[in-house]
Coordinates of C-alpha atoms in Angstrom, one line a residue:
M1 CA 3.7 3.5 -3.7
P2 CA 1.2 2.3 -1.2
D3 CA 1.9 2.0 2.6
R4 CA 1.6 -2.3 1.4
R5 CA 5.4 -2.9 1.6
G6 CA 6.3 -5.2 4.9
G7 CA 8.4 -3.8 8.1
P8 CA 11.6 -3.8 9.8
G9 CA 13.8 -6.3 8.5
A10 CA 13.4 -10.1 7.8
N11 CA 10.7 -10.7 10.4
V12 CA 7.9 -8.4 9.4
G13 CA 5.2 -10.2 6.3
D14 CA 4.9 -8.9 3.3
W15 CA 1.3 -7.3 2.8
D16 CA 0.0 -6.4 -0.7
T17 CA -3.8 -5.6 -1.2
G18 CA -3.4 -2.6 -4.0
A19 CA -2.5 -4.6 -7.6
V20 CA -0.2 -8.4 -7.8
S21 CA 3.3 -8.3 -8.8
G22 CA 5.1 -9.1 -12.2
S23 CA 4.9 -7.2 -15.5
A24 CA 5.1 -10.0 -17.9
L25 CA 3.9 -9.3 -21.0
S26 CA 1.3 -11.4 -22.2
T27 CA -1.7 -12.0 -25.3
P28 CA -4.4 -10.4 -24.8
A29 CA -7.7 -13.1 -23.9
V30 CA -11.0 -13.3 -22.8
A31 CA -12.3 -15.3 -19.8
S32 CA -14.1 -18.1 -20.4
T33 CA -16.2 -18.3 -16.8
P34 CA -17.4 -14.9 -15.9
F35 CA -16.8 -13.7 -12.6
E36 CA -20.0 -14.1 -9.7
L37 CA -19.8 -12.3 -6.4
P38 CA -22.1 -14.5 -4.5
D39 CA -25.5 -13.1 -2.9
S40 CA -23.2 -14.2 0.7
A41 CA -20.5 -11.7 0.3
L42 CA -23.6 -8.6 -2.1
A43 CA -24.9 -9.1 2.0
E44 CA -22.1 -7.7 3.8
V45 CA -21.6 -4.5 1.1
G46 CA -22.8 -1.8 3.7
T47 CA -22.4 -3.6 7.1
R48 CA -19.4 -1.3 7.0
P49 CA -16.7 1.2 5.5
F50 CA -16.1 1.1 1.1
G51 CA -13.5 1.8 0.0
I52 CA -11.7 2.1 -3.7
Y53 CA -8.2 1.5 -4.6
V54 CA -7.4 2.3 -9.0
H55 CA -4.5 0.7 -9.9
V56 CA -1.9 2.4 -12.4
P57 CA 0.2 0.8 -14.3
F58 CA 2.4 3.3 -16.0
C59 CA 5.9 3.7 -14.8
A60 CA 8.8 6.1 -16.9
T61 CA 11.1 3.9 -15.6
R62 CA 11.7 0.8 -14.4
C63 CA 12.7 0.9 -10.3
G64 CA 15.4 -2.5 -9.3
Y65 CA 13.5 -3.3 -5.9
C66 CA 10.2 -2.6 -7.8
D67 CA 8.2 -5.9 -8.3
F68 CA 4.8 -4.4 -8.6
N69 CA 2.7 -5.2 -11.7
T70 CA 4.0 -1.5 -13.9
Y71 CA 5.3 -0.6 -17.3
T72 CA 7.0 1.2 -19.2
A73 CA 6.0 2.6 -22.4
G74 CA 8.5 0.3 -25.0
E75 CA 6.7 -2.4 -21.8
L76 CA 3.4 -2.0 -23.7
G77 CA 4.2 -0.8 -27.1
T78 CA 1.1 0.2 -29.0
S79 CA -0.9 -2.7 -27.0
A80 CA -2.1 -0.7 -23.9
S81 CA -2.2 3.6 -23.2
P82 CA -3.5 5.7 -20.6
Q83 CA -6.6 6.9 -22.7
S84 CA -7.4 3.0 -22.7
W85 CA -6.8 2.1 -19.5
L86 CA -8.6 5.2 -18.3
E87 CA -11.3 3.7 -20.3
A88 CA -11.6 0.3 -19.6
A89 CA -11.3 1.5 -15.6
E90 CA -14.5 4.0 -16.5
R91 CA -15.9 1.0 -18.0
E92 CA -15.1 -1.2 -14.1
L93 CA -16.4 1.0 -12.1
A94 CA -19.5 1.9 -13.8
R95 CA -19.7 -2.3 -13.4
A96 CA -18.6 -2.6 -9.5
A97 CA -21.6 0.2 -9.0
E98 CA -23.9 -2.2 -10.8
I99 CA -23.0 -5.1 -8.7
T100 CA -23.0 -3.9 -5.6
G101 CA -25.7 -1.0 -5.2
G102 CA -23.2 1.5 -5.6
P103 CA -22.2 2.6 -2.1
L104 CA -21.6 5.7 -0.7
V105 CA -17.0 5.8 -1.2
D106 CA -16.0 5.9 1.7
T107 CA -11.6 6.0 0.8
V108 CA -10.6 6.0 -2.3
F109 CA -6.3 5.1 -3.4
V110 CA -5.1 5.8 -6.8
G111 CA -1.6 4.0 -5.9
G112 CA 0.9 1.7 -9.3
G113 CA 2.7 2.3 -10.5
T114 CA 3.2 6.7 -11.0
P115 CA -0.3 7.3 -10.5
S116 CA 0.8 11.6 -11.3
L117 CA 2.2 10.8 -15.1
L118 CA -1.1 10.5 -15.4
G119 CA -1.5 14.5 -14.9
G120 CA -3.9 16.5 -13.4
D121 CA -6.8 15.8 -15.4
V122 CA -6.5 12.9 -15.6
L123 CA -7.0 12.1 -12.3
A124 CA -9.3 14.6 -11.9
S125 CA -11.1 12.2 -14.2
V126 CA -10.6 8.9 -12.1
L127 CA -11.6 10.3 -9.0
G128 CA -15.0 12.3 -11.6
A129 CA -15.8 8.8 -12.7
V130 CA -15.7 7.0 -8.7
K131 CA -18.6 10.5 -7.7
A132 CA -20.6 9.5 -10.6
T133 CA -20.9 5.4 -10.5
F134 CA -20.4 5.2 -6.3
G135 CA -20.9 8.1 -4.7
L136 CA -18.6 10.1 -2.1
A137 CA -19.2 9.4 1.4
H138 CA -19.0 13.1 3.6
G139 CA -15.3 13.5 4.6
A140 CA -14.4 10.4 2.0
E141 CA -10.4 10.3 2.4
V142 CA -9.6 10.5 -1.6
T143 CA -5.5 9.6 -2.0
T144 CA -3.2 10.0 -5.2
E145 CA 0.8 8.6 -5.2
S146 CA 2.7 10.7 -7.0
N147 CA 6.4 10.5 -8.3
P148 CA 8.5 14.2 -7.3
E149 CA 9.6 14.1 -10.5
S150 CA 6.3 14.2 -12.3
T151 CA 4.6 16.1 -9.9
S152 CA 4.3 20.3 -9.8
P153 CA 2.6 22.8 -7.9
E154 CA -0.1 23.2 -10.4
F155 CA -0.4 19.2 -10.9
F156 CA -1.5 19.4 -6.9
A157 CA -3.7 22.4 -7.4
A158 CA -6.0 20.8 -10.6
L159 CA -5.9 17.7 -7.2
R160 CA -7.2 19.7 -4.6
E161 CA -10.2 21.1 -7.0
A162 CA -10.9 18.4 -8.0
G163 CA -11.1 16.7 -4.4
F164 CA -8.5 14.6 -3.6
T165 CA -7.1 15.4 0.5
R166 CA -4.0 13.3 0.7
I167 CA 0.0 13.0 -1.3
S168 CA 1.8 10.3 -0.3
L169 CA 4.7 11.0 -2.3
G170 CA 7.7 8.6 -2.7
M171 CA 11.6 9.9 -1.3
Q172 CA 12.8 6.7 -0.3
S173 CA 16.5 9.1 0.2
A174 CA 17.6 12.2 0.9
A175 CA 20.8 10.5 -1.0
E176 CA 21.7 10.7 -4.2
H177 CA 23.7 7.5 -4.0
V178 CA 21.3 5.9 -2.3
L179 CA 18.4 7.0 -4.6
K180 CA 21.1 6.1 -7.6
V181 CA 21.4 2.1 -6.4
L182 CA 17.2 2.2 -6.0
D183 CA 17.4 3.5 -9.8
R184 CA 15.2 6.1 -8.6
T185 CA 14.9 9.0 -10.9
H186 CA 14.3 11.6 -8.3
T187 CA 17.0 14.1 -7.1
P188 CA 17.2 13.9 -3.7
G189 CA 15.8 17.5 -2.6
R190 CA 12.8 17.2 -5.1
A191 CA 10.2 15.2 -2.7
V192 CA 10.6 17.5 0.0
A193 CA 10.3 20.7 -2.0
A194 CA 6.7 18.5 -3.6
A195 CA 5.9 17.9 0.0
R196 CA 5.6 21.7 -0.1
E197 CA 4.7 22.2 -2.9
A198 CA 1.5 20.4 -1.7
R199 CA 1.0 21.6 1.5
A200 CA 1.1 25.3 -0.3
A201 CA -2.2 24.4 -2.8
G202 CA -4.4 23.4 0.7
F203 CA -3.3 20.2 1.3
D204 CA -3.6 18.9 4.6
H205 CA -2.1 15.0 4.7
V206 CA 0.7 14.6 3.3
N207 CA 3.2 11.1 3.2
L208 CA 6.8 10.8 2.5
D209 CA 7.6 7.2 1.9
L210 CA 11.5 6.2 2.8
I211 CA 13.4 3.1 2.2
Y212 CA 16.2 1.9 5.2
G213 CA 18.8 -0.2 4.9
T214 CA 19.3 0.2 0.8
P215 CA 23.3 -2.1 0.7
G216 CA 26.1 1.8 1.4
E217 CA 23.2 3.4 3.1
T218 CA 24.9 4.7 6.4
E219 CA 23.2 6.0 9.4
A220 CA 24.7 9.4 7.8
D221 CA 22.3 9.1 5.1
L222 CA 19.7 8.0 7.0
D223 CA 19.6 11.1 9.4
A224 CA 19.5 13.2 6.1
S225 CA 17.1 12.3 4.9
L226 CA 15.0 11.9 8.1
D227 CA 16.1 15.3 8.8
A228 CA 14.7 15.9 5.2
V229 CA 11.4 14.4 6.5
L230 CA 10.9 16.4 9.7
G231 CA 11.9 19.8 7.6
A232 CA 9.1 18.9 5.1
G233 CA 6.2 19.3 7.4
V234 CA 4.2 16.2 6.9
D235 CA 2.0 14.5 8.8
H236 CA 2.5 11.1 7.4
V237 CA 5.1 9.1 7.1
S238 CA 5.7 5.6 5.9
A239 CA 8.8 3.7 6.5
Y240 CA 10.0 -0.4 4.5
A241 CA 12.3 -1.9 5.1
L242 CA 14.1 -3.1 1.3
I243 CA 13.1 -6.5 0.7
V244 CA 15.4 -8.3 -2.3
E245 CA 12.6 -9.6 -4.3
D246 CA 12.8 -12.8 -6.4
G247 CA 12.8 -11.2 -10.5
T248 CA 13.7 -7.9 -9.7
A249 CA 16.9 -6.7 -11.2
L250 CA 18.3 -5.6 -7.3
A251 CA 17.5 -9.2 -6.8
R252 CA 20.1 -10.1 -9.9
K253 CA 22.9 -7.8 -8.6
V254 CA 22.1 -9.4 -5.4
R255 CA 23.2 -13.1 -6.8
R256 CA 25.5 -12.2 -8.9
G257 CA 27.2 -10.7 -6.2
E258 CA 27.1 -6.5 -7.1
L259 CA 25.7 -5.9 -4.5
P260 CA 25.1 -7.1 -0.7
A261 CA 22.2 -8.8 0.5
P262 CA 20.7 -6.2 3.6
D263 CA 21.4 -6.9 6.8
D264 CA 18.7 -7.8 9.3
D265 CA 21.1 -6.5 12.0
V266 CA 21.3 -3.0 10.1
L267 CA 17.9 -2.8 9.5
A268 CA 16.7 -3.2 12.8
S269 CA 18.8 -0.7 14.1
R270 CA 17.8 1.4 11.2
Y271 CA 14.2 1.0 12.1
E272 CA 15.2 1.8 15.7
R273 CA 16.6 5.1 14.8
I274 CA 13.6 6.0 12.7
D275 CA 11.0 4.9 15.4
A276 CA 13.1 7.2 18.2
R277 CA 12.8 10.7 15.5
L278 CA 10.0 10.1 14.1
A279 CA 8.6 10.0 18.0
D280 CA 10.2 12.7 19.4
A281 CA 9.4 15.1 16.4
G282 CA 5.3 14.2 17.5
L283 CA 4.9 11.4 14.9
H284 CA 4.4 8.2 16.2
W285 CA 3.4 4.2 14.9
Y286 CA -0.3 3.8 14.6
E287 CA 0.9 0.5 12.3
V288 CA 4.0 -0.9 12.0
S289 CA 5.8 1.1 9.3
N290 CA 3.7 3.9 9.1
W291 CA 3.6 6.9 11.3
A292 CA 1.3 10.0 12.0
S293 CA 0.8 12.8 14.0
N294 CA -3.0 12.6 15.4
D295 CA -5.6 10.1 14.4
D296 CA -7.0 12.5 11.2
A297 CA -3.4 12.5 9.7
R298 CA -3.5 8.0 9.4
C299 CA -4.4 6.9 5.8
R300 CA -8.0 5.4 6.9
H301 CA -7.7 3.5 3.5
N302 CA -5.2 0.8 4.9
L303 CA -6.2 1.3 7.8
G304 CA -9.6 -0.6 6.0
Y305 CA -7.7 -3.2 4.8
W306 CA -5.5 -4.0 8.0
D307 CA -8.5 -4.0 9.5
G308 CA -10.5 -6.4 6.7
G309 CA -12.3 -3.7 4.8
H310 CA -14.3 -3.8 1.4
W311 CA -12.8 -2.7 -1.1
W312 CA -13.2 -3.1 -5.0
G313 CA -9.6 -2.7 -6.9
V314 CA -10.1 -1.3 -10.3
G315 CA -6.9 -1.5 -12.7
P316 CA -5.0 -4.3 -14.0
G317 CA -3.7 -7.0 -11.8
A318 CA -5.6 -5.0 -8.2
H319 CA -6.7 -7.5 -5.9
S320 CA -10.6 -6.7 -4.2
H321 CA -12.1 -8.0 -0.9
V322 CA -16.1 -7.8 -0.6
G323 CA -18.2 -10.0 2.1
G324 CA -15.5 -12.9 2.2
V325 CA -14.1 -13.3 -1.1
R326 CA -11.1 -11.9 -2.9
W327 CA -10.2 -11.5 -6.3
W328 CA -7.5 -9.9 -8.5
N329 CA -8.1 -8.4 -12.1
V330 CA -5.6 -9.6 -15.3
K331 CA -1.8 -8.6 -15.2
H332 CA -1.9 -6.9 -18.8
P333 CA -3.1 -3.3 -19.2
A334 CA -4.3 -4.4 -22.9
R335 CA -5.9 -7.6 -21.6
Y336 CA -8.2 -5.5 -18.8
A337 CA -9.0 -3.4 -21.6
D338 CA -10.4 -6.2 -23.5
R339 CA -12.5 -8.4 -21.2
L340 CA -14.3 -5.0 -20.5
S341 CA -15.0 -4.3 -24.3
A342 CA -16.3 -7.4 -24.1
G343 CA -18.7 -6.4 -21.0
Q344 CA -16.7 -8.7 -18.5
L345 CA -15.0 -8.4 -15.2
P346 CA -11.2 -8.1 -16.3
V347 CA -10.9 -10.9 -12.7
E348 CA -8.2 -14.0 -13.4
G349 CA -9.0 -15.8 -9.8
S350 CA -10.8 -15.6 -7.0
E351 CA -11.8 -16.9 -3.4
T352 CA -13.6 -17.8 -0.7
L353 CA -12.3 -17.3 1.8
T354 CA -12.7 -19.4 5.9
E355 CA -13.3 -19.5 9.2
E356 CA -10.0 -20.0 9.4
D357 CA -8.9 -17.8 6.7
I358 CA -10.5 -14.9 8.0
H359 CA -9.2 -15.8 11.7
V360 CA -5.5 -16.2 10.9
E361 CA -5.7 -12.9 9.1
R362 CA -7.0 -10.3 11.3
V363 CA -4.3 -12.4 13.7
L364 CA -1.5 -11.1 11.2
L365 CA -2.9 -7.7 10.3
T366 CA -4.4 -6.5 13.8
V367 CA -1.6 -7.1 15.8
R368 CA 0.8 -5.1 13.6
L369 CA -1.5 -1.8 14.8
R370 CA -0.4 0.1 17.6
S371 CA -4.7 -0.5 19.3
G372 CA -3.4 -4.3 18.9
L373 CA -5.6 -7.0 18.7
P374 CA -8.3 -7.9 21.2
L375 CA -7.7 -10.7 23.5
S376 CA -11.5 -12.0 22.2
A377 CA -10.2 -12.5 19.1
L378 CA -7.5 -15.1 20.7
R379 CA -8.3 -18.8 20.7
D380 CA -7.9 -21.2 23.8
G381 CA -4.2 -22.4 22.6
E382 CA -2.9 -19.0 20.9
R383 CA -4.0 -17.7 24.1
V384 CA -1.3 -19.4 25.9
A385 CA 1.1 -18.4 23.6
A386 CA -0.2 -15.3 24.2
E387 CA 1.0 -15.7 27.4
R388 CA 4.4 -16.3 26.4
V389 CA 4.6 -13.6 24.1
L390 CA 3.8 -11.3 27.4
D391 CA 6.8 -12.5 29.1
D392 CA 8.7 -12.5 26.4
G393 CA 9.2 -8.6 26.9
L394 CA 7.1 -8.7 23.0
A395 CA 3.6 -7.5 23.9
V396 CA 1.7 -5.8 26.2
V397 CA -1.8 -5.9 27.5
E398 CA -3.6 -2.3 27.2
S399 CA -7.5 -2.5 27.3
D400 CA -8.1 -6.1 26.8
H401 CA -5.9 -5.9 23.5
L402 CA -2.5 -7.2 22.5
V403 CA 0.1 -4.7 22.0
L404 CA 3.3 -4.9 20.7
T405 CA 6.1 -3.3 22.4
D406 CA 9.0 -1.9 20.8
R407 CA 11.2 -5.3 20.5
G408 CA 8.0 -7.2 19.8
R409 CA 7.4 -5.0 16.5
L410 CA 11.3 -5.7 15.1
L411 CA 10.3 -9.1 15.3
A412 CA 6.5 -8.7 14.5
D413 CA 6.0 -11.6 12.2
A414 CA 7.9 -14.7 14.9
V415 CA 5.2 -13.3 17.8
V416 CA 2.2 -13.9 14.4
R417 CA 4.0 -17.5 14.5
D418 CA 3.7 -18.1 18.2
L419 CA -0.1 -17.0 17.5
L420 CA -1.4 -19.4 15.4
A421 CA 1.6 -21.8 15.6

């Protein structure tokens, strides 16, 4: 899945910019009040890079820790299908281009769910629809998430030929018993093999996702996972602390006492170990939960989220942001398709961000970046708080930016709370 979850331990916040959580089935319905993007927001289009996020809501099975907006075939029945989803997504892209004027797209991210379940040809069609409606800027980054078990050399070759430039694979762990706790279906070695297949198909940029702090995971398990990641030759790694989300199977097991809750001290120790191993191998953090071998390897699409960029989220439950207006689509694939078939955008709700909202989000997100938070962005009272953060050794000043120290990354949420208090 995309780089959307939180960072080390409970002290780092969760920021989900792609698809809202939950998968409760609902009755298809058409909105009574059509959504319109105001002229003030449209005037901002073209002032900064523009991204497209495409949410694929399908999964073969449900992972016990996941609360993203996903559905198995059994949950959907005959109410929706990949074909009806694709047709609806193409309609939404066409409407989005019509509304925004179709700016050239700088980044595309296909997430989920499990996009690789659709196969290379369907994902190529998705990218083809983006090209036909918006067009891609020169050097555009085009990413898809993939589950290792639903990939193959032929799959990666098809994606590369279609114009995808980056692959993100959900590895989570190299320990079989850890994968079992997470309800992951792939075998421990498959993620590394898939990463190598992607590289062989011509992908220079390949990411592996790790989840650490799973109940039963040992330090040796983590080391084995890091050994596998580093042996795969990838240029990007995302590592997320396990978060027990309400409403998930994992949360129910923890509540019943079948599994212990993640321990904050263990999570912090795991994070430090991950950072040290990756840094020694030449992958350096550029966001609290993300490491890259060089600037080109960084995920530009996610940087757009963290920098307050503009993007249109296509698909059930997808979120969008343009010019200070944020909106989100209906969750259920059948409702999503019905809205678009009726000639309406599939928007469930929206909000116009105030200056205060924009400021808070800038502090919240930018402080997580290695480039840091510009001191000029701080208000008078926040500058006083920043002095305390500096005195406590949680940050340093580099080129007039507040940059988290190693200890500060472990307490990133606390730093944000101090700055905004």
